[in-house]
Amino acid sequence: MVDALLPDEIVALARRVVEENAAAGRRVAVAESCTGGLVAAALTEIAGSSAVLDRGFVTYSNKAKQELLGVPSDIIETFGAVSIACVWAMAQGAIDRSDADVAVAISGIAGPGGGTELKPVGTVVFARARRDADAEPEGERRDFGDLGRSEIRRQATLAALELLLP
């Protein structure tokens, strides 16, 4: 019998996210592109995660980002789907379309193709939005390098989970 579907490192961090957010009385949402639902899957590996995870959006296509999260087409056209502007809009859309107190969004280039000189394979962008109206938008770009598709997605999942810690 398998104890967990995901690597121990991801499950351990997901456990911290669930426990610490439950203790803080916070609900979370995730808006995922390149991770394809891995962050939500990690959280739901943990018993009791329903007290913390409000919902997850897997918006792999640009059309899904627009329809499900309200990302304006001009953001995608101007900056691309792998941009701080896009993930900020994704995170804000997840907050607006959920009962979560905090949302994290992820978009990136996991490869093996799709990279460019400005955004090579391994480029992943993250944003965190909070329901608090005074909260400043938070975003970051990480360049994991061309570690292979699975490793890039694993690293992105870990980084997104870290952003969900209170």
mmCIF file of C-alpha atoms in Angstrom:
data_model
loop_
_atom_site.group_PDB
_atom_site.id
_atom_site.type_symbol
_atom_site.label_atom_id
_atom_site.label_comp_id
_atom_site.label_asym_id
_atom_site.label_seq_id
_atom_site.Cartn_x
_atom_site.Cartn_y
_atom_site.Cartn_z
ATOM 1 C CA MET A 1 0.000 0.000 0.000
ATOM 2 C CA VAL A 2 1.232 3.483 -0.874
ATOM 3 C CA ASP A 3 1.285 6.049 1.946
ATOM 4 C CA ALA A 4 1.333 9.097 -0.344
ATOM 5 C CA LEU A 5 1.126 9.766 -4.058
ATOM 6 C CA LEU A 6 3.662 12.582 -3.941
ATOM 7 C CA PRO A 7 7.277 12.801 -2.737
ATOM 8 C CA ASP A 8 7.817 12.991 1.030
ATOM 9 C CA GLU A 9 9.320 16.491 0.788
ATOM 10 C CA ILE A 10 6.161 17.866 -0.855
ATOM 11 C CA VAL A 11 3.836 16.047 1.543
ATOM 12 C CA ALA A 12 5.763 17.322 4.577
ATOM 13 C CA LEU A 13 5.547 20.926 3.375
ATOM 14 C CA ALA A 14 1.866 20.514 2.493
ATOM 15 C CA ARG A 15 1.266 19.215 6.025
ATOM 16 C CA ARG A 16 2.865 22.395 7.430
ATOM 17 C CA VAL A 17 0.706 24.547 5.141
ATOM 18 C CA VAL A 18 -2.480 22.802 6.255
ATOM 19 C CA GLU A 19 -1.602 22.780 9.961
ATOM 20 C CA GLU A 20 -0.343 26.378 10.120
ATOM 21 C CA ASN A 21 -3.208 27.808 8.069
ATOM 22 C CA ALA A 22 -5.753 25.849 10.113
ATOM 23 C CA ALA A 23 -4.215 27.240 13.296
ATOM 24 C CA ALA A 24 -4.394 30.761 11.826
ATOM 25 C CA GLY A 25 -8.002 30.256 10.682
ATOM 26 C CA ARG A 26 -7.025 30.930 7.053
ATOM 27 C CA ARG A 27 -8.479 29.429 3.893
ATOM 28 C CA VAL A 28 -6.380 29.167 0.750
ATOM 29 C CA ALA A 29 -6.923 28.897 -3.001
ATOM 30 C CA VAL A 30 -4.497 28.013 -5.769
ATOM 31 C CA ALA A 31 -4.416 29.045 -9.420
ATOM 32 C CA GLU A 32 -2.108 26.691 -11.284
ATOM 33 C CA SER A 33 -0.800 26.514 -14.798
ATOM 34 C CA CYS A 34 2.518 24.662 -15.222
ATOM 35 C CA THR A 35 1.994 22.639 -12.035
ATOM 36 C CA GLY A 36 -1.294 21.295 -13.387
ATOM 37 C CA GLY A 37 -2.951 20.825 -9.990
ATOM 38 C CA LEU A 38 0.054 19.475 -8.084
ATOM 39 C CA VAL A 39 -0.232 22.111 -5.350
ATOM 40 C CA ALA A 40 -3.890 21.303 -4.736
ATOM 41 C CA ALA A 41 -3.058 17.588 -4.896
ATOM 42 C CA ALA A 42 -0.327 18.050 -2.298
ATOM 43 C CA LEU A 43 -2.698 19.849 0.060
ATOM 44 C CA THR A 44 -5.382 17.190 -0.332
ATOM 45 C CA GLU A 45 -2.852 14.478 0.602
ATOM 46 C CA ILE A 46 -3.252 15.828 4.145
ATOM 47 C CA ALA A 47 -6.180 14.711 6.286
ATOM 48 C CA GLY A 48 -8.104 17.770 7.395
ATOM 49 C CA SER A 49 -7.155 19.823 4.347
ATOM 50 C CA SER A 50 -10.818 20.600 3.692
ATOM 51 C CA ALA A 51 -10.639 23.054 6.595
ATOM 52 C CA VAL A 52 -7.961 25.008 4.706
ATOM 53 C CA LEU A 53 -8.216 24.475 0.936
ATOM 54 C CA ASP A 54 -11.190 26.354 -0.448
ATOM 55 C CA ARG A 55 -10.569 25.537 -4.112
ATOM 56 C CA GLY A 56 -8.057 25.152 -6.878
ATOM 57 C CA PHE A 57 -8.103 26.404 -10.440
ATOM 58 C CA VAL A 58 -6.096 24.556 -13.083
ATOM 59 C CA THR A 59 -5.863 27.100 -15.879
ATOM 60 C CA TYR A 60 -3.349 25.627 -18.273
ATOM 61 C CA SER A 61 -4.533 27.470 -21.373
ATOM 62 C CA ASN A 62 -4.654 31.230 -21.809
ATOM 63 C CA LYS A 63 -8.393 30.940 -22.517
ATOM 64 C CA ALA A 64 -8.901 29.195 -19.153
ATOM 65 C CA LYS A 65 -6.934 31.938 -17.384
ATOM 66 C CA GLN A 66 -9.238 34.492 -18.957
ATOM 67 C CA GLU A 67 -12.529 32.633 -18.468
ATOM 68 C CA LEU A 68 -12.020 31.134 -15.007
ATOM 69 C CA LEU A 69 -9.856 33.793 -13.357
ATOM 70 C CA GLY A 70 -10.673 36.937 -15.316
ATOM 71 C CA VAL A 71 -7.131 37.548 -16.559
ATOM 72 C CA PRO A 72 -7.441 40.377 -19.103
ATOM 73 C CA SER A 73 -6.393 39.395 -22.620
ATOM 74 C CA ASP A 74 -4.222 42.502 -22.899
ATOM 75 C CA ILE A 75 -2.041 41.252 -20.017
ATOM 76 C CA ILE A 76 -1.421 37.969 -21.808
ATOM 77 C CA GLU A 77 -0.888 39.692 -25.160
ATOM 78 C CA THR A 78 1.495 42.299 -23.719
ATOM 79 C CA PHE A 79 3.455 40.358 -21.114
ATOM 80 C CA GLY A 80 2.673 36.703 -21.819
ATOM 81 C CA ALA A 81 1.231 33.979 -19.615
ATOM 82 C CA VAL A 82 4.594 33.527 -17.905
ATOM 83 C CA SER A 83 4.797 36.993 -16.354
ATOM 84 C CA ILE A 84 4.365 38.603 -12.965
ATOM 85 C CA ALA A 85 1.445 40.604 -14.382
ATOM 86 C CA CYS A 86 -0.348 37.428 -15.449
ATOM 87 C CA VAL A 87 0.155 35.506 -12.198
ATOM 88 C CA TRP A 88 -0.845 38.540 -10.164
ATOM 89 C CA ALA A 89 -4.105 38.694 -12.152
ATOM 90 C CA MET A 90 -4.519 34.933 -11.679
ATOM 91 C CA ALA A 91 -4.015 35.180 -7.906
ATOM 92 C CA GLN A 92 -6.387 38.134 -7.631
ATOM 93 C CA GLY A 93 -8.935 36.261 -9.753
ATOM 94 C CA ALA A 94 -8.668 33.267 -7.421
ATOM 95 C CA ILE A 95 -9.311 35.519 -4.407
ATOM 96 C CA ASP A 96 -12.273 37.178 -6.139
ATOM 97 C CA ARG A 97 -13.790 33.815 -7.121
ATOM 98 C CA SER A 98 -13.331 32.002 -3.818
ATOM 99 C CA ASP A 99 -13.800 32.276 -0.080
ATOM 100 C CA ALA A 100 -10.043 32.101 0.477
ATOM 101 C CA ASP A 101 -8.030 34.543 2.550
ATOM 102 C CA VAL A 102 -4.903 34.003 0.459
ATOM 103 C CA ALA A 103 -4.285 32.676 -3.042
ATOM 104 C CA VAL A 104 -1.139 31.652 -4.859
ATOM 105 C CA ALA A 105 -0.773 31.519 -8.645
ATOM 106 C CA ILE A 106 1.891 29.707 -10.666
ATOM 107 C CA SER A 107 2.788 29.849 -14.367
ATOM 108 C CA GLY A 108 5.951 28.727 -16.062
ATOM 109 C CA ILE A 109 7.830 26.923 -18.775
ATOM 110 C CA ALA A 110 8.463 23.337 -17.729
ATOM 111 C CA GLY A 111 9.829 22.256 -21.102
ATOM 112 C CA PRO A 112 11.292 20.574 -22.848
ATOM 113 C CA GLY A 113 10.165 23.156 -25.444
ATOM 114 C CA GLY A 114 8.540 26.551 -25.203
ATOM 115 C CA GLY A 115 11.444 28.534 -23.835
ATOM 116 C CA THR A 116 12.830 31.736 -25.315
ATOM 117 C CA GLU A 117 15.941 33.804 -24.706
ATOM 118 C CA LEU A 118 14.053 36.052 -22.266
ATOM 119 C CA LYS A 119 12.049 33.209 -20.724
ATOM 120 C CA PRO A 120 14.045 29.991 -20.965
ATOM 121 C CA VAL A 121 12.818 26.565 -19.918
ATOM 122 C CA GLY A 122 12.762 26.543 -16.119
ATOM 123 C CA THR A 123 11.332 30.059 -15.777
ATOM 124 C CA VAL A 124 8.446 30.035 -13.299
ATOM 125 C CA VAL A 125 6.556 33.022 -11.920
ATOM 126 C CA PHE A 126 4.540 33.126 -8.717
ATOM 127 C CA ALA A 127 2.155 35.595 -7.108
ATOM 128 C CA ARG A 128 0.334 35.745 -3.806
ATOM 129 C CA ALA A 129 -2.832 37.749 -3.243
ATOM 130 C CA ARG A 130 -4.558 38.367 0.052
ATOM 131 C CA ARG A 131 -8.162 39.275 0.666
ATOM 132 C CA ASP A 132 -6.993 42.165 2.872
ATOM 133 C CA ALA A 133 -7.643 45.254 0.759
ATOM 134 C CA ASP A 134 -4.463 46.940 2.023
ATOM 135 C CA ALA A 135 -2.206 44.052 1.011
ATOM 136 C CA GLU A 136 0.363 44.848 -1.656
ATOM 137 C CA PRO A 137 0.656 42.499 -4.617
ATOM 138 C CA GLU A 138 3.488 40.028 -4.232
ATOM 139 C CA GLY A 139 5.190 38.329 -7.141
ATOM 140 C CA GLU A 140 8.471 36.703 -7.988
ATOM 141 C CA ARG A 141 10.255 35.046 -10.855
ATOM 142 C CA ARG A 142 12.437 32.007 -10.325
ATOM 143 C CA ASP A 143 14.766 30.532 -12.878
ATOM 144 C CA PHE A 144 15.144 26.882 -11.963
ATOM 145 C CA GLY A 145 17.150 26.075 -15.088
ATOM 146 C CA ASP A 146 16.513 23.257 -17.515
ATOM 147 C CA LEU A 147 16.284 20.527 -14.861
ATOM 148 C CA GLY A 148 13.754 18.476 -16.806
ATOM 149 C CA ARG A 149 9.987 18.835 -16.834
ATOM 150 C CA SER A 150 9.245 16.797 -13.701
ATOM 151 C CA GLU A 151 11.913 18.486 -11.580
ATOM 152 C CA ILE A 152 10.828 21.974 -12.649
ATOM 153 C CA ARG A 153 7.227 21.144 -11.709
ATOM 154 C CA ARG A 154 8.390 19.656 -8.388
ATOM 155 C CA GLN A 155 10.423 22.757 -7.542
ATOM 156 C CA ALA A 156 7.514 25.014 -8.549
ATOM 157 C CA THR A 157 5.137 23.033 -6.324
ATOM 158 C CA LEU A 158 7.480 23.396 -3.339
ATOM 159 C CA ALA A 159 7.889 27.134 -3.961
ATOM 160 C CA ALA A 160 4.122 27.642 -4.207
ATOM 161 C CA LEU A 161 3.526 25.711 -0.979
ATOM 162 C CA GLU A 162 6.090 27.922 0.789
ATOM 163 C CA LEU A 163 4.126 30.985 -0.344
ATOM 164 C CA LEU A 164 1.008 29.556 1.324
ATOM 165 C CA LEU A 165 2.620 29.442 4.770
ATOM 166 C CA PRO A 166 1.258 32.144 7.099
#
